[in-house]
Coordinates of C-alpha atoms in Angstrom, one line a residue:
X159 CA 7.0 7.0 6.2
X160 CA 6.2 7.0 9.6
X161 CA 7.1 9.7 12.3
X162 CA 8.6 9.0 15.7
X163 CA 7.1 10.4 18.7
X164 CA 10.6 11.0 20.2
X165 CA 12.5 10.5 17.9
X166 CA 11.8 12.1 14.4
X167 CA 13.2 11.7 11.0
X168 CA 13.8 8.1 11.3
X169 CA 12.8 5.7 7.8
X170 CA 11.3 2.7 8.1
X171 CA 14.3 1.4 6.1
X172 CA 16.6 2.6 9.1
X173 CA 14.5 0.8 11.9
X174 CA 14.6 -2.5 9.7
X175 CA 18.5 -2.3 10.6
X176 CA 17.9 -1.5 13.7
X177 CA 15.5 -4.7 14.7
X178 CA 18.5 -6.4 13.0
X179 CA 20.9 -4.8 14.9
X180 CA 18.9 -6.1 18.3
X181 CA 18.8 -9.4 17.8
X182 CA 21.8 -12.0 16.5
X183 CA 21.9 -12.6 13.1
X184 CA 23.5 -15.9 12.2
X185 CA 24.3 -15.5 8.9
X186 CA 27.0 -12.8 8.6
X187 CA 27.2 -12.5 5.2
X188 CA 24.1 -11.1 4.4
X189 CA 23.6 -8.9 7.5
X190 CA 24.5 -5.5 6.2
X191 CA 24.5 -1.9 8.5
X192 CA 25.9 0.3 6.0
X193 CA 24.1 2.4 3.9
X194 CA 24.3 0.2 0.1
X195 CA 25.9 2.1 -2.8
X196 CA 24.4 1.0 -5.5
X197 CA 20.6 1.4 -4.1
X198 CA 18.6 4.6 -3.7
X199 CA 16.8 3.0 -0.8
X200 CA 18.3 1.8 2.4
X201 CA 17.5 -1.5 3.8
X202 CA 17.4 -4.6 5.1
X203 CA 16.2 -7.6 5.0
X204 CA 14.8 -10.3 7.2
X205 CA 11.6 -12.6 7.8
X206 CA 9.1 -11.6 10.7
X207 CA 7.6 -14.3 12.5
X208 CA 3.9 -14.8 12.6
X209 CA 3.7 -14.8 16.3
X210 CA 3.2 -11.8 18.9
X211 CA 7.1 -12.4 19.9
X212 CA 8.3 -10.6 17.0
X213 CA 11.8 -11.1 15.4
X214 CA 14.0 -12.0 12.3
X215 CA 16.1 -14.6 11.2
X216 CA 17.6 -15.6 7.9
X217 CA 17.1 -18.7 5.8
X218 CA 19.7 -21.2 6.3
X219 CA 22.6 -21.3 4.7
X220 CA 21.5 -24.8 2.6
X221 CA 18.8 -23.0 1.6
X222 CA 20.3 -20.2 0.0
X223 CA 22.2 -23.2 -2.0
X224 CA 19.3 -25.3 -3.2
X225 CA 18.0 -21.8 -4.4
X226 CA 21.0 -21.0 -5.9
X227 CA 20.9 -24.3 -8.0
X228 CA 17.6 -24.0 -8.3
X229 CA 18.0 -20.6 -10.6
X230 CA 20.5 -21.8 -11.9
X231 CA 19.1 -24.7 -13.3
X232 CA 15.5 -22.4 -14.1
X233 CA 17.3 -20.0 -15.8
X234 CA 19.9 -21.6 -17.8
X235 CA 17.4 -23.8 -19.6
X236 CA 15.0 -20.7 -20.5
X237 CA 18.1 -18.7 -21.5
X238 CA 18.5 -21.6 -24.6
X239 CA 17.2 -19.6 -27.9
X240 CA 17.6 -16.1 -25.9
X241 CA 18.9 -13.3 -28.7
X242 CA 21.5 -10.9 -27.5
X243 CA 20.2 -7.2 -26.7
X244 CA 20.4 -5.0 -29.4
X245 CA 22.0 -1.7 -29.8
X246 CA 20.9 0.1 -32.9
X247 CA 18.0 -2.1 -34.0
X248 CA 14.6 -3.5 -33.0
X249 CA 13.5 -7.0 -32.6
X250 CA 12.0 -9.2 -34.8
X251 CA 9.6 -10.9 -32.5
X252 CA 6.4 -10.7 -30.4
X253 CA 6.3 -7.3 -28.1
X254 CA 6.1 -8.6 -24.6
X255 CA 2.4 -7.7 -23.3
X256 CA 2.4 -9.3 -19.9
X257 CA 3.7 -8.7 -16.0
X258 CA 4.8 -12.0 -16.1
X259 CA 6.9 -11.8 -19.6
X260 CA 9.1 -8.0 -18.8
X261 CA 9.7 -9.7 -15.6
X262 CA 11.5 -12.9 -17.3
X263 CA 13.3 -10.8 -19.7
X264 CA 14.4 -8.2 -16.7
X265 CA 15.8 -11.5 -15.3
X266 CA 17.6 -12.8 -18.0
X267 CA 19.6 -9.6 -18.7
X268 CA 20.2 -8.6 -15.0
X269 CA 23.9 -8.4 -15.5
X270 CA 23.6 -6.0 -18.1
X271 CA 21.1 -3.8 -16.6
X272 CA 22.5 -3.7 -13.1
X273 CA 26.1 -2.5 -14.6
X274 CA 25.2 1.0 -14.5
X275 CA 21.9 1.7 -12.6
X276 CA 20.4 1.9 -9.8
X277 CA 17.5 0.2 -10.1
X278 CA 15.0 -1.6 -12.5
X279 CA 10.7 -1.7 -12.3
X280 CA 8.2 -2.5 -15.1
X281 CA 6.3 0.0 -16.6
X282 CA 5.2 2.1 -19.9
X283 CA 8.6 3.8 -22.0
X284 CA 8.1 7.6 -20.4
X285 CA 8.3 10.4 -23.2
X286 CA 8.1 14.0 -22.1
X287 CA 6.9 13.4 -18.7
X288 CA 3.9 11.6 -19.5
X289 CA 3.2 7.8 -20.0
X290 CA 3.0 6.0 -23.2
X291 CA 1.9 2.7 -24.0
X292 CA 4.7 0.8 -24.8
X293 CA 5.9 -2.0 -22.6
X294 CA 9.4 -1.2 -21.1
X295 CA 11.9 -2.3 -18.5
X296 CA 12.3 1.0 -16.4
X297 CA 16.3 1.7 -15.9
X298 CA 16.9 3.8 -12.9
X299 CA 20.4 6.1 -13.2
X300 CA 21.8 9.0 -11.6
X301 CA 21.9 11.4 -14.8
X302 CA 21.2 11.0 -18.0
X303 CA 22.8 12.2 -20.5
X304 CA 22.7 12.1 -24.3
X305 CA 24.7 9.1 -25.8
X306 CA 27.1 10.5 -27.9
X307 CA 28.6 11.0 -24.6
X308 CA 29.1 7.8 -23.5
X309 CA 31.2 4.9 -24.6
X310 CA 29.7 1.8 -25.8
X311 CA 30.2 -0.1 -22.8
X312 CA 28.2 2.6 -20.6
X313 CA 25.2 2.5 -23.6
X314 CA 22.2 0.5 -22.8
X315 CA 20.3 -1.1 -25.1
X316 CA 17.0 0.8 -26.8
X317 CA 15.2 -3.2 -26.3
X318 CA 15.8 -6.5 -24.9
X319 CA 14.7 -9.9 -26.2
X320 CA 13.5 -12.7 -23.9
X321 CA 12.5 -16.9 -24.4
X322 CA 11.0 -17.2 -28.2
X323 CA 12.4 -13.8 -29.3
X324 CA 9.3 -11.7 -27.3
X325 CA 11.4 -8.4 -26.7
X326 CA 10.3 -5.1 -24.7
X327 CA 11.5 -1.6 -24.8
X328 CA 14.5 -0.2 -22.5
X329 CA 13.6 3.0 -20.6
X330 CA 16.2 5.2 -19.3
X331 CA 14.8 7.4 -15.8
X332 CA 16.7 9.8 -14.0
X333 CA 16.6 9.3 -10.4
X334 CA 18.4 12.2 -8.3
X335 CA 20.3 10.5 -6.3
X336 CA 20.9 12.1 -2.4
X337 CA 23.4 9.6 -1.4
X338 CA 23.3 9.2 2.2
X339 CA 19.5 9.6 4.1
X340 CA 18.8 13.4 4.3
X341 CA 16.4 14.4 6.7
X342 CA 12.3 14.1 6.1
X343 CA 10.9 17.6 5.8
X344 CA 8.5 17.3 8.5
X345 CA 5.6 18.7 6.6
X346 CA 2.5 19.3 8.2
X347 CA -1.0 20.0 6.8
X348 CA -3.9 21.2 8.6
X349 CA -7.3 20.3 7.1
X350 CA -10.5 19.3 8.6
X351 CA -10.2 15.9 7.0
X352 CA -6.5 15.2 8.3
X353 CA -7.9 16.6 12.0
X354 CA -10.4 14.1 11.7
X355 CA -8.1 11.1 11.1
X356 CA -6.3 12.5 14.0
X357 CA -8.9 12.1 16.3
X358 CA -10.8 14.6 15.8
X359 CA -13.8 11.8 14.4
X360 CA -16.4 10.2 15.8
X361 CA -15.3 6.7 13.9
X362 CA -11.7 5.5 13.5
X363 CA -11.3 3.7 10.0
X364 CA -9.1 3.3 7.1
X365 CA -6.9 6.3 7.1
X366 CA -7.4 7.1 11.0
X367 CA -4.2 7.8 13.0
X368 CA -2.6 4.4 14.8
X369 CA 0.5 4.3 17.1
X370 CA 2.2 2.8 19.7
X371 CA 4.7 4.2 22.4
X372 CA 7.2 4.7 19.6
X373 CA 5.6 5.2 16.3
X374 CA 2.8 6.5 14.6
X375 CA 1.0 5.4 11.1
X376 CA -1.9 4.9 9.4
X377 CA -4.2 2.2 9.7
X378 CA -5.0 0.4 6.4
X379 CA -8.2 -1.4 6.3
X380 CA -10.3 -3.3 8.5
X381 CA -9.7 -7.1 8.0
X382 CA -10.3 -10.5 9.5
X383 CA -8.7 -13.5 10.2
X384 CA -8.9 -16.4 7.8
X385 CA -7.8 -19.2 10.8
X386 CA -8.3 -19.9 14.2
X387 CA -11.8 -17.9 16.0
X388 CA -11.2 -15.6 12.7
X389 CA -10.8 -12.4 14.8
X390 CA -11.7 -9.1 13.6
X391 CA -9.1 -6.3 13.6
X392 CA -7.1 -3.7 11.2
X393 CA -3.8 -3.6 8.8
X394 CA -1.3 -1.5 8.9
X395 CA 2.2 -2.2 8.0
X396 CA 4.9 -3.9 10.4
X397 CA 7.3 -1.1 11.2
X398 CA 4.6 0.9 12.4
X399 CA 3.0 -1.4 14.8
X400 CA 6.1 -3.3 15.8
X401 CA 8.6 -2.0 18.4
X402 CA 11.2 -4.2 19.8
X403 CA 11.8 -2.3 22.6
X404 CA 8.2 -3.5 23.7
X405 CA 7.3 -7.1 24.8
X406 CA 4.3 -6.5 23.9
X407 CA 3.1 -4.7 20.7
X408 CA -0.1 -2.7 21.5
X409 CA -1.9 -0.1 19.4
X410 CA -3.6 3.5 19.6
X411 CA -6.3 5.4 18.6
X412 CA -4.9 8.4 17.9
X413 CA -1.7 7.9 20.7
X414 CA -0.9 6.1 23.7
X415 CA -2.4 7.2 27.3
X416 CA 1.2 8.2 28.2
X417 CA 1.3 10.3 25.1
X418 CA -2.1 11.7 24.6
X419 CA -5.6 10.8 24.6
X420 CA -6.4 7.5 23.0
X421 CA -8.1 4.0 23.8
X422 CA -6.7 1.1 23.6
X423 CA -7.4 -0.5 19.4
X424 CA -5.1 -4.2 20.8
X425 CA -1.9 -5.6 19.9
X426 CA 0.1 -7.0 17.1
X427 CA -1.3 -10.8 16.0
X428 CA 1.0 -11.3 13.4
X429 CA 3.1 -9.2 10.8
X430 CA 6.3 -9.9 8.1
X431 CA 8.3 -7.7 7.1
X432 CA 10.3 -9.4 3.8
X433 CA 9.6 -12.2 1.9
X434 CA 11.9 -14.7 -0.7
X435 CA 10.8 -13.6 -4.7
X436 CA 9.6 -17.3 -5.5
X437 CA 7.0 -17.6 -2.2
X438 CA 5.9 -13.9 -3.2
X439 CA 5.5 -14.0 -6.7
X440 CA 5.4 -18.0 -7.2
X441 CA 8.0 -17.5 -9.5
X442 CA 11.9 -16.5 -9.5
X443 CA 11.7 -13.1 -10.2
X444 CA 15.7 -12.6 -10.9
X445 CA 19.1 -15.0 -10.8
X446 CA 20.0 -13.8 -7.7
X447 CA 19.0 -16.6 -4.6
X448 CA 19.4 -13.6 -2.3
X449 CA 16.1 -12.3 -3.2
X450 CA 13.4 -11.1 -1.0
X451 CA 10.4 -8.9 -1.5
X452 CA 9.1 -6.2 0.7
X453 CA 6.1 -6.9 2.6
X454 CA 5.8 -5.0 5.0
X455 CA 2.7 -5.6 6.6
X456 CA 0.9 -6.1 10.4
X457 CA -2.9 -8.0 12.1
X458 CA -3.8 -6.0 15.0
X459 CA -6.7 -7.9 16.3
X460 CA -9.3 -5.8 18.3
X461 CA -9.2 -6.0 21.9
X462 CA -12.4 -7.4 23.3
X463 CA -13.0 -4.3 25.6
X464 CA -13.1 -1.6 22.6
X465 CA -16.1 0.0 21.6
X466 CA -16.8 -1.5 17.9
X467 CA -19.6 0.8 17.5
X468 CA -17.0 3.5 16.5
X469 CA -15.1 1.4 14.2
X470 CA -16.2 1.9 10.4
X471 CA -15.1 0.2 6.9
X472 CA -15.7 3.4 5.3
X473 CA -13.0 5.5 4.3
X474 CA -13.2 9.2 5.1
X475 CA -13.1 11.8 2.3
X476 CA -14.0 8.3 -0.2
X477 CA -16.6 6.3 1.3
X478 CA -17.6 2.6 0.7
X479 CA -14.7 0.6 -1.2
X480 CA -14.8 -2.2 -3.5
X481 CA -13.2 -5.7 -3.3
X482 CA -9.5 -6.1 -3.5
X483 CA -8.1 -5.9 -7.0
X484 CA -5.9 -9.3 -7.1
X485 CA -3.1 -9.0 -9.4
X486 CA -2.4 -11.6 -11.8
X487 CA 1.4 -11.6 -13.2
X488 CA -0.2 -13.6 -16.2
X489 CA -2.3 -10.1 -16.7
X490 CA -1.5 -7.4 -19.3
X491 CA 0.9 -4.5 -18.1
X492 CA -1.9 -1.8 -18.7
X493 CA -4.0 -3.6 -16.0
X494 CA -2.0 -1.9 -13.5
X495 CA 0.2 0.5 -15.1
X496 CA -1.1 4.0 -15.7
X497 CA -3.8 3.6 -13.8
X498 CA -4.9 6.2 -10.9
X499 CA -4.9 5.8 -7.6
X500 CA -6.2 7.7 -4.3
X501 CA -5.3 7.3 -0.9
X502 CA -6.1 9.1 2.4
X503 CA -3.2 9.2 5.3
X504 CA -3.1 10.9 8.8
X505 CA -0.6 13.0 7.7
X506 CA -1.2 14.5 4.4
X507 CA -5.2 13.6 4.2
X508 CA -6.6 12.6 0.5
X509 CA -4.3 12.7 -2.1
X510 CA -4.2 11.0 -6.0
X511 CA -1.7 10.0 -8.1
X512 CA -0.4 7.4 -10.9
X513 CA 1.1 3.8 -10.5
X514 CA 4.5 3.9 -12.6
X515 CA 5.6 1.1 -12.2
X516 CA 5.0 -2.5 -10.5
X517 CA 8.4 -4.7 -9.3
X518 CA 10.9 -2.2 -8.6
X519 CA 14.2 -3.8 -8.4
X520 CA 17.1 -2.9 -6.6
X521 CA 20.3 -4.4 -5.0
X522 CA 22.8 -3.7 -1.7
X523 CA 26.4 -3.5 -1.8
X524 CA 26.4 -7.2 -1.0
X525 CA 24.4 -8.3 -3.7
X526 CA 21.4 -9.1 -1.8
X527 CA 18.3 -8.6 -4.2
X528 CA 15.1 -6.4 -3.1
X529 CA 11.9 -5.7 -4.8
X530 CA 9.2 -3.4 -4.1
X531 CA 5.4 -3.7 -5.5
X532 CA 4.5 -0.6 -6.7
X533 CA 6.2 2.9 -7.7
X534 CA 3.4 5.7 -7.3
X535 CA 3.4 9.4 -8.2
X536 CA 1.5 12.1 -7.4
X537 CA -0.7 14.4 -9.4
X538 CA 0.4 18.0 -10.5
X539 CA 3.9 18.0 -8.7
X540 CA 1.9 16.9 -5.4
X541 CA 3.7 14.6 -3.4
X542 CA 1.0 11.9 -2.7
X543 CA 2.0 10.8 0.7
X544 CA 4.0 12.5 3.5
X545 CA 5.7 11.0 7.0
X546 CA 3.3 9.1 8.8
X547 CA 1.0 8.3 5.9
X548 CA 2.8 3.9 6.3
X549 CA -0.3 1.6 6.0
X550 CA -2.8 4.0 4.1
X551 CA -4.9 1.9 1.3
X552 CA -3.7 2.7 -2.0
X553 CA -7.3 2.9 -3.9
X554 CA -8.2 2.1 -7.8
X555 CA -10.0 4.9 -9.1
X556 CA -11.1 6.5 -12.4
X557 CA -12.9 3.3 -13.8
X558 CA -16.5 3.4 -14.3
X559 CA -18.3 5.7 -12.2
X560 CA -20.4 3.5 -10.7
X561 CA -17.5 1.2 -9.6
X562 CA -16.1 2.0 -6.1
X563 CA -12.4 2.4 -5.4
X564 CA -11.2 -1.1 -5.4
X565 CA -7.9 -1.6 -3.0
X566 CA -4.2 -2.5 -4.8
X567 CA -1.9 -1.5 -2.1
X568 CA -0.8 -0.3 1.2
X569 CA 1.7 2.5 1.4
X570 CA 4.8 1.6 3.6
X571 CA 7.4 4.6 2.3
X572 CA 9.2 6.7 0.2
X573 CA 12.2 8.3 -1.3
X574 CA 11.8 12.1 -0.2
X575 CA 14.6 11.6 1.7
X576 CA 17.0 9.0 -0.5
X577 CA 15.9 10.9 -4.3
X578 CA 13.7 12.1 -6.5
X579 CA 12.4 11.0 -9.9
X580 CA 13.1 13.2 -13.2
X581 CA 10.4 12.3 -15.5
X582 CA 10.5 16.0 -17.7
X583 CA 13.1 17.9 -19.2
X584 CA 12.5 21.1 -17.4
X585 CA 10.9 20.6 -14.8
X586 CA 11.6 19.6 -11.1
X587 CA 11.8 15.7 -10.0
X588 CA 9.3 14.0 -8.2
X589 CA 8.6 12.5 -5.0
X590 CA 7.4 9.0 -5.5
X591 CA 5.6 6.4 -3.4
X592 CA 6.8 2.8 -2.5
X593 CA 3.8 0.3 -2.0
X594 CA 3.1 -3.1 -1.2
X595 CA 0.4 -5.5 -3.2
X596 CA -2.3 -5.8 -1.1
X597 CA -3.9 -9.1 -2.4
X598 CA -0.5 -11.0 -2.0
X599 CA 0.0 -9.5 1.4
X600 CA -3.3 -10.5 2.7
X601 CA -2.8 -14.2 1.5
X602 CA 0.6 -14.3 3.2
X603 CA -1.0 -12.9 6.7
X604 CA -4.0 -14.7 6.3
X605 CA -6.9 -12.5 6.1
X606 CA -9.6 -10.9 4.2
X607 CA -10.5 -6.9 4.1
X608 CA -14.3 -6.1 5.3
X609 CA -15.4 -3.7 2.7
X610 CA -19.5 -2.7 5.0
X611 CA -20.6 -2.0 8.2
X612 CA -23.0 -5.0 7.7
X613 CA -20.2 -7.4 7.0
X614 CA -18.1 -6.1 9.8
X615 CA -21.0 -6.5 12.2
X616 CA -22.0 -10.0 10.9
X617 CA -18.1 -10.7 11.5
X618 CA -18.1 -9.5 14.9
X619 CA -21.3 -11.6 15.9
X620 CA -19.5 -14.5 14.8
X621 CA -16.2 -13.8 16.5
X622 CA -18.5 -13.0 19.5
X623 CA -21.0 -16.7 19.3
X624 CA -19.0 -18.7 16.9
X625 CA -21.9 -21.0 16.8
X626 CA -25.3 -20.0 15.7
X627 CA -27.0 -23.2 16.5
X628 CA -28.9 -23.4 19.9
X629 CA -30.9 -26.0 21.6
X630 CA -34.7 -25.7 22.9
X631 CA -35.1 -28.5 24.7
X632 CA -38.4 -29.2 27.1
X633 CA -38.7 -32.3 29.1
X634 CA -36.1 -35.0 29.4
X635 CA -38.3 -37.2 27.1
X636 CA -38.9 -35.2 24.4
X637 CA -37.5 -34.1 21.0
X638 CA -34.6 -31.7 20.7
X639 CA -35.4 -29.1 18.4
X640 CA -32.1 -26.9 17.1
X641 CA -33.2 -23.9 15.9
X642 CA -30.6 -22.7 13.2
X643 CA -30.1 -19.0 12.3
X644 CA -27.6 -17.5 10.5
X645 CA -24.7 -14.8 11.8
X646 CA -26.5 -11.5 11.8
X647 CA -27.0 -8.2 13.7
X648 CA -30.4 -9.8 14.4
X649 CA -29.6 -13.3 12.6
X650 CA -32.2 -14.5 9.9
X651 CA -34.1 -17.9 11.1
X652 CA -33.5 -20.7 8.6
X653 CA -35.5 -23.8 10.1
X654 CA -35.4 -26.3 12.6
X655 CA -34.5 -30.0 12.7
X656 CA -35.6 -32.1 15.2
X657 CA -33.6 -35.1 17.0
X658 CA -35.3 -37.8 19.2
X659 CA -33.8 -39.4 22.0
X660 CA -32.2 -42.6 22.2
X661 CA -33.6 -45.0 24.6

């Protein structure tokens, strides 16, 4: 979703093949240029290193193996006991209630579902355009059609049983499928809000425009470091910070000098672009060892020289945020699903919307396996991000009024330009929004999101005097007293100990 300052119209899905393209992939059976044909979103895949010298590699071929037998041997053993899917009839069992249990059963009857779509996600069965509550496996094709015209091998089954009979629904979605990439409308909207995130503000926050000699984005949310001097910086996601062609990967606020005006925000600490299924998740989340999860995600630390004072956790056009909803796959389906969302993005300002679906699956013409978090909708045929709108928080709202927005997600594209999603008989298909779980992509890079301006600048005192402890110490012979006081805009005294001297 993000727009290039040359060169427009690029995807962040086509400048993942190009970093591949740059470097020397060793393992040539995976490495894949082509557009896929049986995906309606082009990618590739890879693992960032979490160093400021930024490139992929692939896992090693005996790793791929071990994986391999590792499934196999996970699998087979949970598939003892497994019914066959059903046709005409409904199970007999327990109706699967859980992330964790539609995403076992998805995997056990991969073969089946992948034989005619397109993709697969977890969601609620879709009647009329609007969302029930019933659990279902979300199947992804390009038309559908009643069946009485289809033959039994192209039918899919109305619901799937998993381990110990517990079945789930089987939801058919069209998805209008474009075929190759068609050009990003380059929409553009002009509100005081939007002008504000592009510069036009005294602060620069989540939602403020971010770039770099290449690219433009949105920056996420302000975060910190959980190792090392626990710096104090921003998220956004990797393929807008990260340019190959640069040694070094510095950030904007709102463009480069040779661009624009803007300061200096610092450069690129660490970022990853996809993860394996089983590190992700912490479980196999299909049969296939070729797995790997997008997370596409950046730490820009600041720079020492910027001006904090203009740096705010507030989120324009929201205010104040709550603390990351973590997402427990153990967790009912209705935790997540259905609920609505908000976001604000440089490019198309505050927008709302729906989360469809969570684990959207979807596979390459050489049978490597992808999954993205979250599928996202907007609200009355809006689309609810545009180009340039990569990295914007994806906010929890509608809960109790007195609740803040709590954060989900981050934003890293779309499928304006691949398809659209039919969810009504007569009326148009939708836009929809591809996003990545926050709370597992802030474990993965390490850090933890600063929700007040008092915790951000109790978190920059600290980064600044990472010891709070001074001595007052008089003459040689007497007493050290070590006066403690905790990290603070003005630091809170706490009491003193005093040490003698040794002889």
């Amino acid at each position: 979703m993000d727009s290039r300052c040359h060169h427009s119209g690029s995807t962040p899905s086509e400048e993942s093949a190009m970093d591949l393209e740059r470097i020397c992939c060793n393992h040539h059976n995976l490495t894949s240029q082509s557009p896929p044909v049986q995906s309606f979103i082009t990618t590739s895949a890879g693992q960032l290193s979490e160093s400021n010298a930024a490139y992929f590699s692939w896992p090693t071929s005996s790793r791929l193996i071990d994986d391999a037998e590792d499934r196999a041997n996970y699998f087979g053993n949970l598939q003892k006991g497994v019914l066959p899917e059903t046709l005409n009839r409904l199970p007999t069992g327990q109706q699967a209630t859980t992330l964790l249990e539609l995403m076992t059963i998805r995997a056990f009857h991969s073969k089946i579902l992948r034989r005619w779509s397109l993709g697969t996600a977890i969601g609620f069965r879709i009647r009329r355009g609007v969302l029930t509550d019933i659990p279902a496996i979300l199947v992804f094709v390009a038309r559908k059609v009643n069946r009485q015209w289809l033959t039994h091998i192209r039918c899919l089954p109305s619901a799937l049983e998993g381990p110990g009979g517990v079945w789930c629904d089987v939801d058919v979605v069209e998805f209008s499928y474009y075929g190759a990439p068609a050009a990003t409308p380059k929409e553009q909207l002009y509100t005081e809000l939007v002008d504000d995130l592009r510069g036009g503000a005294l602060c620069i926050g989540s939602g403020s425009q971010v770039a770099n000699q290449e690219t433009y984005g949105t920056l996420g949310a302000i975060v910190r470091s959980r190792t090392g001097n626990r710096q104090v910086g921003f998220l956004t996601n990797r393929h807008v910070a990260v340019n190959l062609d640069y040694p070094s990967q510095k950030m904007f606020h709102p463009l480069p000098p040779s661009l624009g005006p803007g300061v200096y925000l610092g450069a690129v600490e660490r970022a990853t672009s996809f993860i394996s299924d089983d590190h992700w998740y912490g479980i196999f989340a299909g049969t296939n060892p070729e797995t790997f999860v997008r997370a596409d995600g950046a730490f820009i630390a600041f720079d020492d020289d910027l001006d904090v004072s203009n740096v705010t956790t507030s989120v324009k056009g929201i205010g104040e945020i709550g603390d990351v909803k973590v997402i427990d796959l153990q967790s009912s389906i209705n935790s997540i699903i259905g609920k609505q969302v908000a976001k604000v993005g440089r490019s198309s300002g505050l927008t709302t919307g729906t989360i469809l679906a969570y684990a959207l699956e979807y596979n390459d013409e050489k049978g490597i396996c992808f999954f993205t978090d979250f599928l996202v909708v907007g609200e009355n045929q809006e689309t609810f991000d545009l180009e340039g709108d990569s990295g914007s928080l994806i906010l929890l709202t509608g809960q109790n009024k007195d609740e803040k927005p709590r954060p989900i997600g981050i934003i890293w594209g779309g499928t304006a330009n691949r398809g659209r999603l039919k969810l009504k008989v007569g009326q148009p298909p939708k836009n929809w929004t591809s996003g990545v779980d926050l709370g597992r992509l802030l474990d993965h890079l390490e850090l933890d999101i600063i929700t007040t301006n008092e915790s951000l600048q109790a978190a920059l005192q600290e980064q600044r005097h990472p010891s709070a402890a001074f001595i007052d110490s008089t003459v040689e012979s007497s007493p050290i007293v070590i006066k403690i006081a905790a990290p603070g805009r003005l630091g809170v005294f706490l009491g003193e100990a005093v040490v003698h001297r040794l002889p």
